Coordinates of C-alpha atoms and ligand atoms in Angstrom, one line a residue:
M1 CA 0.0 0.0 0.0
K2 CA 1.2 3.4 -0.9
T3 CA 0.5 6.7 1.0
V4 CA 0.9 9.9 -0.9
K5 CA 0.3 13.6 -0.3
S6 CA 0.6 15.2 -3.8
I7 CA -1.9 15.3 -6.7
Y8 CA 1.1 14.6 -9.0
E9 CA 1.9 11.3 -7.3
V10 CA -1.8 10.1 -7.5
K11 CA -1.9 11.0 -11.2
E12 CA 1.3 9.1 -11.9
Y13 CA 0.0 6.1 -9.9
V14 CA -3.3 6.1 -11.7
K15 CA -1.6 6.4 -15.1
E16 CA 0.2 3.2 -14.5
L17 CA -3.0 1.4 -13.4
R18 CA -4.7 2.6 -16.5
R19 CA -1.8 1.4 -18.7
K20 CA -2.2 -2.1 -17.1
G21 CA -6.0 -1.9 -17.8
K22 CA -7.0 -2.1 -14.1
S23 CA -10.3 -0.8 -12.8
I24 CA -10.2 1.8 -10.0
G25 CA -12.6 2.0 -7.0
F26 CA -12.5 5.2 -4.9
V27 CA -13.7 6.0 -1.4
P28 CA -13.4 9.7 -0.4
T29 CA -13.4 10.2 3.4
M30 CA -12.5 12.8 6.1
G31 CA -10.7 10.1 8.1
Y32 CA -11.2 8.9 11.7
L33 CA -12.4 5.8 10.0
H34 CA -15.1 3.5 11.4
A35 CA -17.0 0.4 10.2
G36 CA -19.2 2.6 8.0
H37 CA -16.3 3.9 6.0
L38 CA -14.8 0.4 6.0
S39 CA -18.0 -1.1 4.5
L40 CA -17.4 1.2 1.5
V41 CA -13.7 0.2 1.3
K42 CA -14.5 -3.5 1.5
E43 CA -17.0 -3.2 -1.4
S44 CA -14.5 -1.3 -3.5
V45 CA -11.7 -3.9 -2.8
W46 CA -14.1 -6.7 -3.7
R47 CA -15.3 -5.1 -6.9
C48 CA -12.4 -3.2 -8.3
D49 CA -8.9 -4.2 -9.2
C50 CA -7.4 -1.3 -7.2
T51 CA -8.8 0.8 -4.4
V52 CA -7.9 4.4 -3.7
V53 CA -9.0 6.1 -0.4
S54 CA -8.6 9.8 0.2
I55 CA -8.5 11.3 3.7
F56 CA -9.1 15.1 3.6
I57 CA -11.0 17.2 6.0
N58 CA -12.4 19.6 3.5
P59 CA -12.4 23.2 4.8
A60 CA -14.8 24.3 2.1
Q61 CA -17.6 22.3 3.5
F62 CA -17.4 23.8 7.0
A63 CA -19.0 27.1 8.0
P64 CA -16.9 29.4 10.2
N65 CA -19.0 28.4 13.3
E66 CA -18.7 24.7 12.6
D67 CA -16.3 22.0 13.9
F68 CA -13.4 22.1 11.3
N69 CA -10.7 22.7 13.9
K70 CA -11.9 20.1 16.3
Y71 CA -13.0 17.4 13.8
P72 CA -11.5 14.1 15.1
R73 CA -8.3 13.0 13.4
N74 CA -6.2 9.8 13.8
I75 CA -4.2 9.4 10.5
Q76 CA -1.9 6.7 11.9
R77 CA -4.7 4.4 12.9
D78 CA -6.6 5.1 9.6
I79 CA -3.5 4.1 7.6
E80 CA -3.2 0.9 9.6
V81 CA -6.8 -0.2 9.1
L82 CA -6.8 0.6 5.4
E83 CA -3.6 -1.4 5.0
K84 CA -5.4 -4.4 6.6
E85 CA -8.4 -3.9 4.2
G86 CA -6.1 -4.3 1.1
V87 CA -6.3 -0.7 -0.1
D88 CA -3.7 0.1 -2.8
L89 CA -3.3 3.9 -2.5
I90 CA -4.1 6.4 0.3
F91 CA -4.2 10.1 -0.7
I92 CA -3.8 12.5 2.2
P93 CA -3.4 16.0 0.7
G94 CA -2.8 19.1 2.7
D95 CA -5.2 22.1 2.5
G96 CA -2.7 23.9 0.2
E97 CA -2.5 21.0 -2.2
M98 CA -6.3 21.0 -2.8
Y99 CA -6.9 24.8 -2.4
P100 CA -3.7 26.6 -3.4
E101 CA -3.6 30.3 -2.9
G102 CA -5.8 32.1 -5.3
Y103 CA -8.2 29.1 -5.6
K104 CA -11.5 30.4 -7.1
T105 CA -13.6 27.6 -8.7
Y106 CA -16.6 26.1 -7.0
V107 CA -19.4 23.8 -8.3
G108 CA -22.9 23.1 -7.0
V109 CA -26.1 21.3 -7.9
K110 CA -28.8 23.8 -8.0
N111 CA -32.0 23.2 -6.0
L112 CA -31.0 19.8 -4.7
Q113 CA -28.3 21.5 -2.6
D114 CA -30.7 24.0 -1.0
R115 CA -33.0 21.6 0.7
L116 CA -32.7 19.4 3.9
C117 CA -29.1 19.8 5.2
G118 CA -28.6 22.7 2.8
I119 CA -31.0 24.9 4.8
S120 CA -29.0 25.1 8.0
R121 CA -25.6 24.5 6.1
P122 CA -26.0 26.8 3.0
D123 CA -22.5 26.3 1.6
F124 CA -22.0 22.7 2.6
F125 CA -22.9 21.0 -0.6
K126 CA -21.0 23.5 -2.7
G127 CA -17.9 22.5 -0.7
V128 CA -18.7 18.8 -1.0
C129 CA -19.3 18.9 -4.8
T130 CA -16.2 20.9 -5.4
I131 CA -13.9 18.6 -3.5
V132 CA -15.5 15.5 -4.9
L133 CA -15.2 16.7 -8.4
K134 CA -11.6 17.7 -7.9
L135 CA -10.9 14.2 -6.4
F136 CA -12.7 12.5 -9.3
N137 CA -10.6 14.4 -11.7
I138 CA -7.4 13.4 -9.9
V139 CA -8.2 9.8 -9.2
T140 CA -10.4 9.1 -12.3
P141 CA -12.2 6.2 -10.6
D142 CA -14.5 3.8 -12.4
I143 CA -16.7 3.5 -9.3
S144 CA -16.9 5.8 -6.3
F145 CA -18.5 4.5 -3.1
F146 CA -20.5 6.7 -0.7
G147 CA -22.7 6.0 2.3
Q148 CA -26.5 6.2 2.3
K149 CA -26.0 7.8 5.7
D150 CA -25.4 11.0 3.8
A151 CA -28.5 10.4 1.6
Q152 CA -28.7 13.9 0.2
Q153 CA -25.0 14.0 -0.6
A154 CA -25.4 10.7 -2.6
V155 CA -28.3 12.2 -4.6
I156 CA -26.4 15.4 -5.3
L157 CA -23.2 13.6 -6.4
K158 CA -25.1 11.2 -8.7
K159 CA -26.7 14.2 -10.3
M160 CA -23.4 16.1 -10.6
A161 CA -21.7 13.0 -12.2
C162 CA -24.6 12.7 -14.7
D163 CA -24.9 16.4 -15.5
L164 CA -21.2 16.9 -16.0
N165 CA -20.8 13.7 -18.1
L166 CA -18.3 12.2 -15.6
D167 CA -17.1 8.7 -16.4
V168 CA -17.6 7.5 -12.8
K169 CA -20.4 5.4 -11.3
V170 CA -21.5 6.9 -8.0
E171 CA -22.8 4.3 -5.7
A172 CA -24.5 4.6 -2.3
L173 CA -24.2 1.7 0.2
P174 CA -26.3 1.0 3.3
I175 CA -25.9 2.7 6.6
I176 CA -23.8 0.8 9.1
R177 CA -25.2 1.1 12.7
E178 CA -24.2 0.2 16.2
K179 CA -26.2 -2.6 17.8
S180 CA -28.2 0.1 19.6
G181 CA -29.3 1.4 16.2
L182 CA -27.2 4.6 16.3
A183 CA -25.7 5.3 12.8
L184 CA -21.9 5.3 12.9
S185 CA -20.4 8.7 12.5
S186 CA -17.1 10.3 13.2
R187 CA -19.0 13.0 15.1
N188 CA -20.4 10.4 17.6
E189 CA -16.9 10.8 19.1
Y190 CA -18.1 14.2 20.5
L191 CA -20.9 12.5 22.6
D192 CA -20.5 11.4 26.2
K193 CA -22.4 8.4 27.4
K194 CA -25.6 10.2 28.3
Q195 CA -25.6 12.1 25.0
K196 CA -25.0 8.9 23.0
K197 CA -28.1 7.4 24.7
A198 CA -30.1 10.5 23.8
A199 CA -28.9 10.2 20.2
L200 CA -30.8 7.0 19.9
C201 CA -33.9 9.1 19.4
L202 CA -32.9 9.5 15.8
S203 CA -32.8 5.8 14.8
R204 CA -35.7 4.9 17.2
S205 CA -38.0 7.5 15.7
L206 CA -37.1 6.3 12.2
A207 CA -37.6 2.6 13.1
R208 CA -41.0 3.5 14.5
A209 CA -41.9 5.4 11.3
R210 CA -40.9 2.4 9.3
K211 CA -43.2 0.2 11.4
A212 CA -46.0 2.6 10.9
V213 CA -45.5 2.6 7.1
E214 CA -45.4 -1.1 7.1
A215 CA -48.6 -1.2 9.1
G216 CA -50.2 0.8 6.3
E217 CA -49.8 4.5 7.3
K218 CA -49.2 6.5 4.2
N219 CA -49.9 10.1 5.4
A220 CA -46.6 12.0 5.6
A221 CA -47.9 14.7 7.9
R222 CA -49.0 12.1 10.5
I223 CA -45.7 10.3 10.3
L224 CA -43.7 13.6 10.6
K225 CA -45.7 14.4 13.7
R226 CA -44.9 11.1 15.3
I227 CA -41.2 11.3 14.5
K228 CA -41.0 14.9 15.8
A229 CA -42.9 14.0 19.0
E230 CA -40.5 11.0 19.6
I231 CA -37.4 13.2 19.2
E232 CA -38.9 16.1 21.2
S233 CA -39.5 13.8 24.1
E234 CA -35.7 13.5 24.5
P235 CA -34.6 16.5 26.6
L236 CA -31.1 16.8 25.1
A237 CA -32.4 16.7 21.5
R238 CA -33.2 19.8 19.3
I239 CA -34.6 19.1 15.8
D240 CA -32.9 20.7 12.8
Y241 CA -35.3 19.1 10.4
V242 CA -37.5 16.1 9.8
E243 CA -38.5 15.6 6.2
I244 CA -40.3 13.1 4.0
V245 CA -39.2 13.4 0.4
D246 CA -38.8 11.6 -2.9
S247 CA -35.5 9.9 -2.7
G248 CA -34.7 10.9 -6.3
N249 CA -35.5 14.6 -6.4
L250 CA -35.7 15.4 -2.7
Q251 CA -39.1 17.1 -3.2
S252 CA -41.5 16.9 -0.2
L253 CA -44.2 14.3 -0.3
K254 CA -47.7 14.3 1.2
Q255 CA -48.1 10.6 0.8
I256 CA -45.6 7.8 1.2
K257 CA -44.8 6.1 -2.1
D258 CA -42.2 3.6 -3.3
K259 CA -38.6 4.7 -2.3
T260 CA -39.6 7.5 0.0
L261 CA -36.7 9.0 2.0
I262 CA -37.4 9.9 5.6
A263 CA -34.5 12.0 6.8
V264 CA -33.7 13.7 10.1
A265 CA -31.1 16.1 11.4
V266 CA -31.0 16.6 15.2
F267 CA -28.7 18.5 17.6
I268 CA -27.7 16.5 20.7
N269 CA -26.3 19.3 22.8
N270 CA -24.4 21.1 20.0
V271 CA -23.5 18.0 18.0
R272 CA -25.5 17.8 14.8
L273 CA -26.4 14.2 13.8
I274 CA -28.2 12.9 10.7
D275 CA -30.0 9.7 9.9
N276 CA -32.5 8.4 7.4
I277 CA -34.4 5.4 6.1
I278 CA -35.9 4.6 2.8
V279 CA -39.4 3.1 3.0
Ligands
AMP1 P1 -17.0 11.2 6.0 O1 -15.7 10.8 6.4 O2 -18.0 11.5 7.2 O3 -17.0 12.3 5.0 O4 -17.7 9.9 5.3 C1 -17.1 9.3 4.2 C2 -18.0 8.4 3.6 O5 -18.4 7.4 4.5 C3 -19.3 9.1 3.1 O6 -19.7 8.6 1.8 C4 -20.3 8.7 4.1 O7 -21.6 8.7 3.6 C5 -19.8 7.3 4.5 N1 -20.4 7.0 5.8 C6 -20.3 7.7 7.0 N2 -20.9 7.1 8.0 C7 -21.4 5.9 7.5 C8 -22.2 4.8 8.0 N3 -22.6 4.8 9.3 N4 -22.6 3.8 7.1 C9 -22.2 3.9 5.8 N5 -21.4 4.8 5.3 C10 -21.1 5.8 6.1

């Protein structure tokens, strides 16, 4: 396994893979890896000849009041686990490598980026799209693996890849959870024991919503009300949003239909957590 810091080294490595006719799988991450990230890595290693993983905490997707500076980091451990998974190349660029002085170009996916998480994080998806497009151009993957945990991100990146005629297949893989139901997230690190218990209100409310849908409830307003009541009964929780939308275009729905996305964002103390299900 090779670990590199420069765009030049990645491009040289990829050129050689292409010369040999190898397929490339890519998993972009912000590091502090957990079993959710590793599920993407495993899938890539299984399906592609070579797997590239990037670790980059992208400053462009954090607002000034957000947690860029304290985002958890453990590069040494990340390298060790990726080596065990059979990853071929790790790309760990510095901020100046990705955004050199005078950097000016940003991309976004209109409309899709302004909903759900985009309301409380207005520049977030512009930052995500920009870094992912840059990484796609550097790594030139055949398939790139993302988590359904960030459902809106997956929808937006699929649309970006399609609209910009990128030769990459964007795939979203299932959410990996703790036994308790809590969706794995690097930000769970910020929670103490009590807060982690409180955070179960996200997955619990969604699991109950699924049950209600399976029992025949189709009215979105009633389901939203139940999810909100469940979350609000947790004193440490503050709702950012609860939405029931079409999983393709993210438009709100009045009635549950096939492949409906139910997504929540909730602050536990000041830690913003997201979760979702598709029913
Ligand atoms: P991050 O490091 O948070 O930017 O995440 C990198 C990738 O891992 C993204 O595609 C996430 O959607 C994915 N991911 C994060 N948490 C999970 C999880 N619990 N299950 C599956 N994928 C996840």
